[in-house]
Amino acid sequence: MPRTDAPSDTSSEASTEPLSAESLNESVHDRRRLRQWLAGEARADGIARRDLLRLLAAAGLATTASTGFASAALAAPGGTETAPGIVKPLPEAWFTNRGTNAETRFEALAGTGHHTPTDRFFVRNHTSTPVLDAHTWTLTVWGDGLAKGRAAEFGLDDLKRLPATTRSAFVECAGNGRSFFTTQQGQTASGTAWTLGAIGVARWRGVRLGEVLRRAGLRRDAVDVLPRGLDPDYVTADGTNLGRVRRPLPLSKALDDVLLAYEMNGEPLPPDHGAPVRVLVPSWVGIASIKWVGDIEVSAQPLYSPWNTDFYRLFGDAYPADGSAPLTRQTLKSAFELPWNASLDATADHRLTGRAWSGAGGVARVDVSTDGGATWRRARLHDAPRRADWVRWSADWRPAAPGEYTLLARATDTTGRTQPETTVHNTQGYLFDAVVRHPVRAV
Ligand SMILES: Nc1nc2c(c(=O)[nH]1)N[C@H]1C(S)=C(S)[C@@H](COP(=O)(O)O)O[C@H]1N2
Ligand SMILES: [Mo]
């Protein structure tokens, strides 16, 4: 990730930096935020900052931390990496470190089963993971969309006493695949330069949001709900405080299949994925699935936040000046469970494996090319197509000779949509859906 800024004074940059396109650039922001955090200027509610400082001191990084994000990837006890604001270890074999975010390496999923193991699940944090006490945590449901004057409060035990639902679903960042706008299409896009690993599929258990809203006394004229996280306020690169991470959902979706999840893959949610309770919005852009939810406003008028006005709409030449409608469902993608530029034995048979998913329906078909797209054949699917979920697939291949190859996988979903060759550009690099060209070497 190239550095686009080179400040030396962490304390003055927020106030001296003019408002610019960079204010929408997550990666610039994340690096700045990290320096602020290390300098003790950023809020990090609930995070044991002392622990991080101890690690920093041990790694000899305390004085060099302000030189940039790369040098602040820390060696944790046990020899694995961690990242600022993320609690779980981030072994390099499983994750690519992206500032306050961690991207899952697809090759680390090979042979792991249908669900992403929780310890390999990507993390996308606007600020830092708060470590909340499940015993004192409460969820407040409030607003003019509830029966007059009412606000309802639920503890974790209250939610667990309500009927539970378990389902498999992906959480995927809207910016997943963003780097391919640049590397495949020569276009710029602001934000974290994800490859394809800003997605994970887990088995979530929780209570239907609709159940909780009805118990809170939903009015017939309610239209939107606005879940809000308990993580620190999000401050943009130019120093504007946008408040806590929050994004409205239409009531129709909230009452359809949205969960308040308290378990992930059969265990209580871990801190990085929203403990004690997160919103889980199947098929939709990851930002809808608010982690560490603390309150939900229920409104009789449409609600707005920066996350459905400035962010998570499509802006650019092909879109209206105010942007597209707020993003809802994810698009269609496929990924090989191979490292970039993997070396494969040129004299052996290989079983190429991967996963494909769509926000519109199940994945019905995957085609694979091992010659840069000249010829295609159908991959075997190892899961039934399901909404909001992925399918594992495989295809056998023996390289014809040593050399460079470009592997492609192209999914078609149950609505009949197939991944295109290119994605229409948008400035923030959301919803990349084109077929990704994956280079490998047969040696
Ligand atoms: N409170 C809160 N919720 C949040 C976020 C956040 O920073 N704060 N990030 C969102 C984004 S952009 C994504 S893609 C998903 C990532 O979920 P994960 O970290 O469990 O993979 O959480 C969403 N929910
Ligand atoms: Mo995201």
Coordinates of C-alpha atoms and ligand atoms in Angstrom, one line a residue:
M1 CA 0.0 0.0 0.0
P2 CA 1.8 3.2 -1.1
R3 CA 1.9 6.0 1.4
T4 CA 0.2 9.1 0.1
D5 CA 1.0 11.3 3.0
A6 CA 4.2 11.9 5.0
P7 CA 3.4 13.9 8.0
S8 CA 6.0 14.0 10.8
D9 CA 3.9 15.7 13.5
T10 CA 0.9 13.6 14.5
S11 CA -0.6 16.3 16.7
S12 CA -1.0 19.0 14.2
E13 CA -2.0 17.2 11.0
A14 CA -5.7 16.9 11.7
S15 CA -6.0 20.6 12.1
T16 CA -3.7 21.7 9.3
E17 CA -4.8 19.3 6.6
P18 CA -7.3 21.0 4.2
L19 CA -10.5 19.2 3.2
S20 CA -9.7 17.1 0.2
A21 CA -10.7 13.9 -1.7
E22 CA -8.5 12.2 0.8
S23 CA -11.1 12.8 3.4
L24 CA -13.0 9.9 1.9
N25 CA -9.9 7.7 1.7
E26 CA -10.2 5.0 4.4
S27 CA -6.6 3.9 4.1
V28 CA -5.2 7.4 4.6
H29 CA -7.5 7.9 7.4
D30 CA -6.7 4.5 9.0
R31 CA -2.9 5.3 9.0
R32 CA -3.5 8.7 10.5
R33 CA -5.9 7.4 13.1
L34 CA -3.3 4.8 14.1
R35 CA -0.7 7.4 14.6
Q36 CA -3.1 9.5 16.6
W37 CA -4.0 6.5 18.7
L38 CA -0.4 5.6 19.3
A39 CA 0.2 9.3 20.3
G40 CA -2.6 9.0 22.8
E41 CA -4.8 11.5 20.9
A42 CA -7.5 9.2 19.5
R43 CA -10.2 7.7 21.7
A44 CA -10.0 4.0 22.1
D45 CA -12.9 3.2 24.6
G46 CA -12.6 -0.2 26.1
I47 CA -9.2 -1.0 24.6
A48 CA -6.4 -1.9 26.9
R49 CA -4.1 0.7 25.4
R50 CA -1.5 0.0 28.1
D51 CA -1.2 -3.5 26.8
L52 CA -0.5 -2.3 23.3
L53 CA 2.1 0.2 24.6
R54 CA 3.8 -2.6 26.5
L55 CA 4.0 -4.6 23.3
L56 CA 5.2 -1.6 21.4
A57 CA 7.9 -1.0 24.0
A58 CA 8.9 -4.6 23.9
A59 CA 9.2 -4.5 20.1
G60 CA 11.2 -1.3 20.3
L61 CA 8.5 0.5 18.2
A62 CA 7.2 3.1 20.7
T63 CA 9.4 5.9 19.3
T64 CA 9.1 5.0 15.6
A65 CA 5.3 4.4 15.6
S66 CA 4.6 7.8 14.1
T67 CA 6.6 7.0 11.0
G68 CA 3.7 5.0 9.5
F69 CA 1.5 2.1 9.6
A70 CA 3.8 -0.6 8.2
S71 CA 6.3 -0.3 11.0
A72 CA 3.6 -0.6 13.6
A73 CA 2.5 -4.1 12.7
L74 CA 3.4 -5.7 15.9
A75 CA 4.9 -9.0 16.8
A76 CA 2.7 -10.4 19.6
P77 CA 3.8 -13.0 22.1
G78 CA 3.7 -16.3 20.2
G79 CA 5.3 -14.8 17.1
T80 CA 2.1 -13.8 15.3
E81 CA 1.1 -10.4 14.2
T82 CA -1.6 -8.2 15.5
A83 CA -2.9 -4.8 14.4
P84 CA -3.9 -1.6 16.2
G85 CA -7.4 -1.8 17.6
I86 CA -7.8 -5.5 16.6
V87 CA -7.8 -8.0 19.5
K88 CA -7.2 -11.3 17.9
P89 CA -3.8 -12.5 16.6
L90 CA -3.4 -12.0 12.8
P91 CA -0.9 -14.6 11.7
E92 CA 0.7 -13.7 8.4
A93 CA -0.2 -17.0 6.9
W94 CA -3.9 -16.1 7.4
F95 CA -4.2 -12.4 7.0
T96 CA -2.9 -9.4 5.0
N97 CA -2.6 -6.5 7.4
R98 CA -4.4 -3.4 6.1
G99 CA -4.1 -0.7 8.8
T100 CA -7.0 -1.1 11.3
N101 CA -8.3 -3.9 9.1
A102 CA -7.2 -7.4 8.4
E103 CA -7.9 -9.2 5.1
T104 CA -8.3 -13.0 5.0
R105 CA -6.0 -14.9 2.6
F106 CA -8.1 -17.1 0.5
E107 CA -5.4 -19.8 0.4
A108 CA -5.8 -20.0 4.2
L109 CA -9.4 -21.3 3.6
A110 CA -8.3 -24.3 1.6
G111 CA -9.7 -27.4 3.3
T112 CA -11.3 -25.6 6.2
G113 CA -14.9 -26.5 5.4
H114 CA -17.9 -24.4 4.4
H115 CA -17.6 -21.8 7.2
T116 CA -14.7 -19.4 7.6
P117 CA -13.0 -20.4 10.9
T118 CA -13.6 -17.5 13.3
D119 CA -9.9 -17.0 13.8
R120 CA -9.4 -16.5 10.1
F121 CA -12.4 -14.2 9.5
F122 CA -11.6 -10.8 8.1
V123 CA -11.9 -7.7 10.4
R124 CA -13.1 -4.3 9.2
N125 CA -12.9 -1.6 11.9
H126 CA -13.5 2.1 11.3
T127 CA -11.8 2.7 14.6
S128 CA -10.9 0.0 17.1
T129 CA -12.5 -3.0 18.7
P130 CA -14.2 -2.1 22.1
V131 CA -14.0 -4.9 24.7
L132 CA -17.5 -4.7 26.2
D133 CA -18.8 -6.5 29.4
A134 CA -21.6 -8.8 28.3
H135 CA -23.1 -8.7 31.8
T136 CA -23.7 -5.0 31.9
W137 CA -24.3 -4.5 28.1
T138 CA -27.8 -3.4 27.1
L139 CA -29.6 -2.7 23.9
T140 CA -31.9 0.4 23.9
V141 CA -34.6 0.5 21.3
W142 CA -36.2 3.9 21.0
G143 CA -37.7 6.5 18.7
D144 CA -41.0 7.9 17.3
G145 CA -41.6 4.7 15.4
L146 CA -42.4 3.0 18.7
A147 CA -45.7 3.3 20.6
K148 CA -45.8 6.7 22.2
G149 CA -43.1 7.6 24.7
R150 CA -41.7 4.2 24.9
A151 CA -38.1 3.0 24.9
A152 CA -37.2 -0.6 25.6
E153 CA -34.1 -2.0 27.0
F154 CA -32.8 -5.6 26.5
G155 CA -29.9 -7.3 28.3
L156 CA -28.1 -10.2 26.7
D157 CA -30.1 -12.7 28.8
D158 CA -33.3 -11.1 27.6
L159 CA -32.3 -11.6 24.0
K160 CA -31.3 -15.2 24.7
R161 CA -34.7 -15.9 26.2
L162 CA -36.4 -15.0 22.9
P163 CA -36.8 -17.6 20.1
A164 CA -33.4 -18.2 18.6
T165 CA -32.6 -18.6 14.9
T166 CA -29.4 -20.1 13.4
R167 CA -28.3 -19.4 9.8
S168 CA -25.3 -19.4 7.6
A169 CA -24.5 -16.0 5.9
F170 CA -21.6 -14.0 4.6
V171 CA -20.4 -10.7 5.8
E172 CA -18.6 -8.9 3.0
C173 CA -17.3 -5.4 2.8
A174 CA -18.8 -3.3 0.0
G175 CA -15.2 -2.4 -1.0
N176 CA -14.1 -6.1 -1.3
G177 CA -12.1 -6.4 -4.6
R178 CA -11.5 -2.6 -4.7
S179 CA -7.8 -3.0 -5.7
F180 CA -8.8 -4.6 -9.0
F181 CA -10.3 -1.3 -10.2
T182 CA -6.7 -0.2 -10.3
T183 CA -4.8 -3.3 -11.2
Q184 CA -7.2 -4.6 -13.8
Q185 CA -8.9 -1.5 -15.1
G186 CA -6.3 1.3 -14.5
Q187 CA -8.8 3.4 -12.4
T188 CA -8.4 5.0 -9.0
A189 CA -10.7 4.3 -6.1
S190 CA -10.4 5.7 -2.6
G191 CA -10.4 3.3 0.4
T192 CA -8.7 0.1 1.7
A193 CA -7.1 -1.7 -1.2
W194 CA -8.7 -5.1 -0.6
T195 CA -8.1 -8.0 -2.9
L196 CA -10.9 -10.6 -2.5
G197 CA -10.6 -11.5 1.2
A198 CA -12.9 -8.9 2.8
I199 CA -15.5 -11.6 3.1
G200 CA -16.3 -14.5 5.6
V201 CA -19.2 -16.9 6.0
A202 CA -20.2 -17.9 9.5
R203 CA -23.0 -19.7 11.2
W204 CA -24.8 -17.0 13.2
R205 CA -27.2 -17.6 16.0
G206 CA -29.4 -14.9 17.5
V207 CA -32.8 -13.4 17.7
R208 CA -34.7 -11.9 14.8
L209 CA -34.6 -8.2 14.9
G210 CA -38.3 -8.2 14.0
E211 CA -39.1 -10.1 17.2
V212 CA -37.3 -7.5 19.3
L213 CA -38.9 -4.6 17.5
R214 CA -42.4 -6.0 18.0
R215 CA -41.7 -6.5 21.7
A216 CA -40.5 -2.9 21.8
G217 CA -43.9 -1.8 20.5
L218 CA -43.5 -1.1 16.8
R219 CA -45.9 1.5 15.3
R220 CA -47.6 0.9 12.0
D221 CA -46.0 4.1 10.6
A222 CA -42.4 3.1 11.3
V223 CA -40.2 3.1 8.2
D224 CA -36.6 3.0 9.1
V225 CA -34.4 1.6 11.9
L226 CA -30.9 2.9 12.7
P227 CA -28.6 0.5 14.7
R228 CA -25.5 2.2 16.2
G229 CA -22.2 0.8 17.4
L230 CA -20.5 1.3 20.7
D231 CA -17.1 1.6 19.2
P232 CA -15.4 5.0 19.3
D233 CA -16.6 8.0 17.2
Y234 CA -15.3 7.9 13.6
V235 CA -13.2 11.0 12.8
T236 CA -12.4 11.6 9.1
A237 CA -9.0 12.5 7.7
D238 CA -9.8 16.2 7.9
G239 CA -10.8 15.9 11.5
T240 CA -14.6 15.9 11.2
N241 CA -16.2 13.8 13.8
L242 CA -19.0 11.7 12.2
G243 CA -20.1 10.2 15.5
R244 CA -20.6 6.5 16.1
V245 CA -20.8 4.1 13.2
R246 CA -24.5 3.8 12.2
R247 CA -26.4 3.1 9.1
P248 CA -30.2 3.0 8.6
L249 CA -32.1 0.0 7.3
P250 CA -35.6 0.1 5.8
L251 CA -38.1 -1.6 8.1
S252 CA -39.0 -4.1 5.4
K253 CA -35.5 -5.6 5.5
A254 CA -35.3 -5.3 9.3
L255 CA -38.5 -7.4 9.6
D256 CA -37.4 -9.9 6.9
D257 CA -34.2 -11.8 7.7
V258 CA -32.1 -9.5 9.9
L259 CA -30.7 -11.1 13.1
L260 CA -29.3 -9.7 16.4
A261 CA -26.5 -12.3 16.5
Y262 CA -24.8 -13.3 19.8
E263 CA -23.0 -16.5 18.5
M264 CA -20.7 -17.0 15.6
N265 CA -19.8 -20.6 14.5
G266 CA -21.2 -22.0 17.8
E267 CA -19.3 -19.7 20.2
P268 CA -20.2 -16.4 21.8
L269 CA -19.2 -13.6 19.4
P270 CA -15.6 -12.6 19.8
P271 CA -14.7 -8.9 20.5
D272 CA -13.5 -8.2 16.9
H273 CA -16.7 -9.4 15.3
G274 CA -19.1 -7.4 17.5
A275 CA -19.4 -8.9 21.0
P276 CA -21.7 -9.2 22.7
V277 CA -24.2 -8.6 19.9
R278 CA -24.0 -7.5 16.3
V279 CA -26.6 -6.9 13.6
L280 CA -26.4 -9.4 10.8
V281 CA -28.0 -8.3 7.6
P282 CA -27.9 -11.2 5.1
S283 CA -26.9 -10.5 1.5
W284 CA -26.3 -6.8 2.1
V285 CA -23.1 -4.7 2.2
G286 CA -21.1 -5.4 5.4
I287 CA -21.6 -1.9 6.8
A288 CA -25.2 -2.8 7.4
S289 CA -24.1 -5.5 9.9
I290 CA -23.3 -3.1 12.7
K291 CA -21.0 -4.6 15.4
W292 CA -21.2 -3.9 19.1
V293 CA -24.8 -2.6 18.7
G294 CA -25.8 -0.4 21.6
D295 CA -29.0 1.2 20.5
I296 CA -31.5 1.1 17.6
E297 CA -33.6 4.1 16.7
V298 CA -37.0 3.3 15.1
S299 CA -38.3 6.1 13.0
A300 CA -41.5 7.2 11.3
Q301 CA -39.4 9.2 8.9
P302 CA -36.5 8.1 6.6
L303 CA -33.2 8.3 8.4
Y304 CA -29.8 9.3 7.2
S305 CA -26.2 8.9 8.3
P306 CA -22.9 9.5 6.6
W307 CA -22.9 5.8 5.9
N308 CA -25.9 5.9 3.6
T309 CA -25.3 9.4 2.1
D310 CA -21.6 10.1 1.6
F311 CA -20.4 6.5 1.8
Y312 CA -21.9 3.4 0.4
R313 CA -23.5 4.9 -2.7
L314 CA -22.0 4.8 -6.1
F315 CA -20.4 8.1 -7.3
G316 CA -18.7 8.8 -10.6
D317 CA -19.2 9.5 -14.3
A318 CA -21.8 6.8 -14.7
Y319 CA -23.9 8.0 -11.7
P320 CA -26.1 10.9 -10.7
A321 CA -24.3 13.8 -8.9
D322 CA -25.8 12.8 -5.5
G323 CA -24.8 9.3 -6.1
S324 CA -26.8 6.1 -6.7
A325 CA -29.4 4.9 -4.2
P326 CA -27.8 3.7 -0.9
L327 CA -26.2 0.3 -1.5
T328 CA -28.1 -2.7 -0.4
R329 CA -27.3 -6.2 -1.8
Q330 CA -23.8 -7.3 -2.5
T331 CA -22.7 -8.3 -6.0
L332 CA -21.2 -11.5 -7.5
K333 CA -17.7 -12.7 -7.0
S334 CA -15.3 -15.8 -7.2
A335 CA -11.9 -16.4 -5.7
F336 CA -9.3 -19.1 -6.0
E337 CA -7.8 -20.6 -2.8
L338 CA -4.3 -19.9 -4.0
P339 CA -1.7 -17.2 -3.2
W340 CA -1.2 -14.5 -5.8
N341 CA 1.6 -15.7 -8.1
A342 CA 1.4 -19.2 -6.6
S343 CA 4.1 -21.6 -7.8
L344 CA 2.6 -24.9 -9.0
D345 CA 4.5 -28.1 -10.0
A346 CA 4.4 -28.1 -13.8
T347 CA 4.5 -31.9 -13.9
A348 CA 1.7 -32.6 -11.5
D349 CA -2.1 -32.7 -11.6
H350 CA -3.7 -30.0 -9.5
R351 CA -7.2 -29.6 -8.0
L352 CA -7.9 -25.9 -8.2
T353 CA -10.3 -24.9 -5.4
G354 CA -12.2 -21.8 -4.7
R355 CA -15.4 -20.1 -3.5
A356 CA -18.1 -18.0 -5.2
W357 CA -21.0 -15.9 -3.9
S358 CA -23.7 -13.5 -4.8
G359 CA -25.9 -11.1 -2.9
A360 CA -28.8 -11.6 -5.3
G361 CA -29.2 -15.4 -4.9
G362 CA -27.3 -18.6 -4.7
V363 CA -24.4 -19.4 -7.0
A364 CA -25.7 -21.9 -9.6
R365 CA -22.6 -22.3 -11.8
V366 CA -18.9 -21.5 -11.9
D367 CA -16.7 -21.7 -15.0
V368 CA -12.9 -21.8 -14.8
S369 CA -10.3 -20.8 -17.4
T370 CA -6.6 -21.7 -17.1
D371 CA -5.6 -19.9 -20.3
G372 CA -6.5 -16.3 -19.6
G373 CA -10.1 -16.6 -20.7
A374 CA -9.6 -18.3 -24.1
T375 CA -11.3 -21.5 -23.1
W376 CA -13.7 -22.3 -20.2
R377 CA -15.0 -25.4 -18.4
R378 CA -17.5 -26.0 -15.8
A379 CA -16.2 -26.3 -12.2
R380 CA -17.8 -28.9 -9.8
L381 CA -19.8 -27.3 -7.0
H382 CA -19.5 -28.7 -3.5
D383 CA -22.3 -26.9 -1.9
A384 CA -26.0 -26.3 -2.8
P385 CA -26.7 -22.8 -4.0
R386 CA -28.1 -20.8 -1.0
R387 CA -29.0 -17.1 -0.6
A388 CA -26.5 -15.0 1.3
D389 CA -24.0 -17.8 1.3
W390 CA -21.1 -19.1 -0.9
V391 CA -20.4 -22.3 -2.7
R392 CA -17.1 -24.1 -2.7
W393 CA -16.0 -25.3 -6.2
S394 CA -13.1 -27.2 -7.8
A395 CA -11.6 -27.9 -11.2
D396 CA -8.7 -30.2 -12.1
W397 CA -5.8 -28.8 -14.0
R398 CA -2.4 -30.1 -15.3
P399 CA -0.3 -27.3 -16.8
A400 CA 0.7 -28.0 -20.4
A401 CA 4.3 -26.8 -19.8
P402 CA 6.3 -24.7 -17.3
G403 CA 5.4 -20.9 -17.6
E404 CA 3.1 -18.1 -16.5
Y405 CA -0.7 -18.7 -16.5
T406 CA -3.7 -16.6 -15.7
L407 CA -6.5 -18.4 -13.9
L408 CA -10.0 -17.1 -14.1
A409 CA -13.2 -18.1 -12.3
R410 CA -16.6 -16.8 -13.3
A411 CA -19.8 -17.3 -11.3
T412 CA -23.4 -17.3 -12.4
D413 CA -26.1 -16.9 -9.8
T414 CA -29.6 -18.3 -9.5
T415 CA -31.0 -15.0 -11.0
G416 CA -29.0 -15.7 -14.1
R417 CA -26.4 -13.0 -13.6
T418 CA -22.8 -13.8 -14.6
Q419 CA -19.7 -11.9 -13.6
P420 CA -18.8 -9.4 -16.4
E421 CA -15.3 -8.7 -17.8
T422 CA -15.2 -5.2 -16.3
T423 CA -17.0 -3.2 -13.6
V424 CA -18.3 0.3 -14.3
H425 CA -16.1 2.6 -12.2
N426 CA -17.2 4.3 -9.1
T427 CA -15.0 6.7 -7.1
Q428 CA -15.1 4.8 -3.8
G429 CA -14.5 1.4 -5.5
Y430 CA -17.6 -0.4 -4.3
L431 CA -19.1 -3.6 -5.6
F432 CA -16.3 -4.8 -7.9
D433 CA -17.8 -7.8 -9.7
A434 CA -15.6 -8.4 -12.8
V435 CA -13.8 -11.7 -13.3
V436 CA -10.5 -11.5 -11.5
R437 CA -7.3 -12.5 -13.3
H438 CA -5.2 -14.6 -11.0
P439 CA -1.6 -15.1 -12.0
V440 CA 0.2 -18.3 -11.2
R441 CA 3.5 -19.9 -12.3
A442 CA 4.0 -23.5 -13.3
V443 CA 7.6 -24.5 -12.4
Ligands
LIG1 N1 -19.9 -0.6 15.0 C1 -19.3 -0.9 13.8 N2 -19.9 -1.8 13.0 C2 -19.3 -2.2 11.9 C3 -18.1 -1.6 11.4 C4 -17.5 -0.7 12.3 O1 -16.4 -0.2 12.1 N3 -18.1 -0.4 13.5 N4 -17.6 -1.9 10.2 C5 -18.6 -2.4 9.2 C6 -18.0 -2.9 8.0 S1 -17.6 -1.7 6.9 C7 -17.9 -4.2 7.7 S2 -17.4 -4.7 6.2 C8 -18.3 -5.2 8.7 C9 -17.1 -6.1 9.0 O2 -17.4 -7.2 9.9 P1 -16.3 -8.0 10.5 O3 -15.2 -7.1 11.1 O4 -16.9 -8.9 11.6 O5 -15.7 -8.9 9.4 O6 -18.7 -4.7 9.9 C10 -19.5 -3.5 9.8 N5 -20.0 -3.1 11.1
MO2 MO -17.2 -2.7 4.9

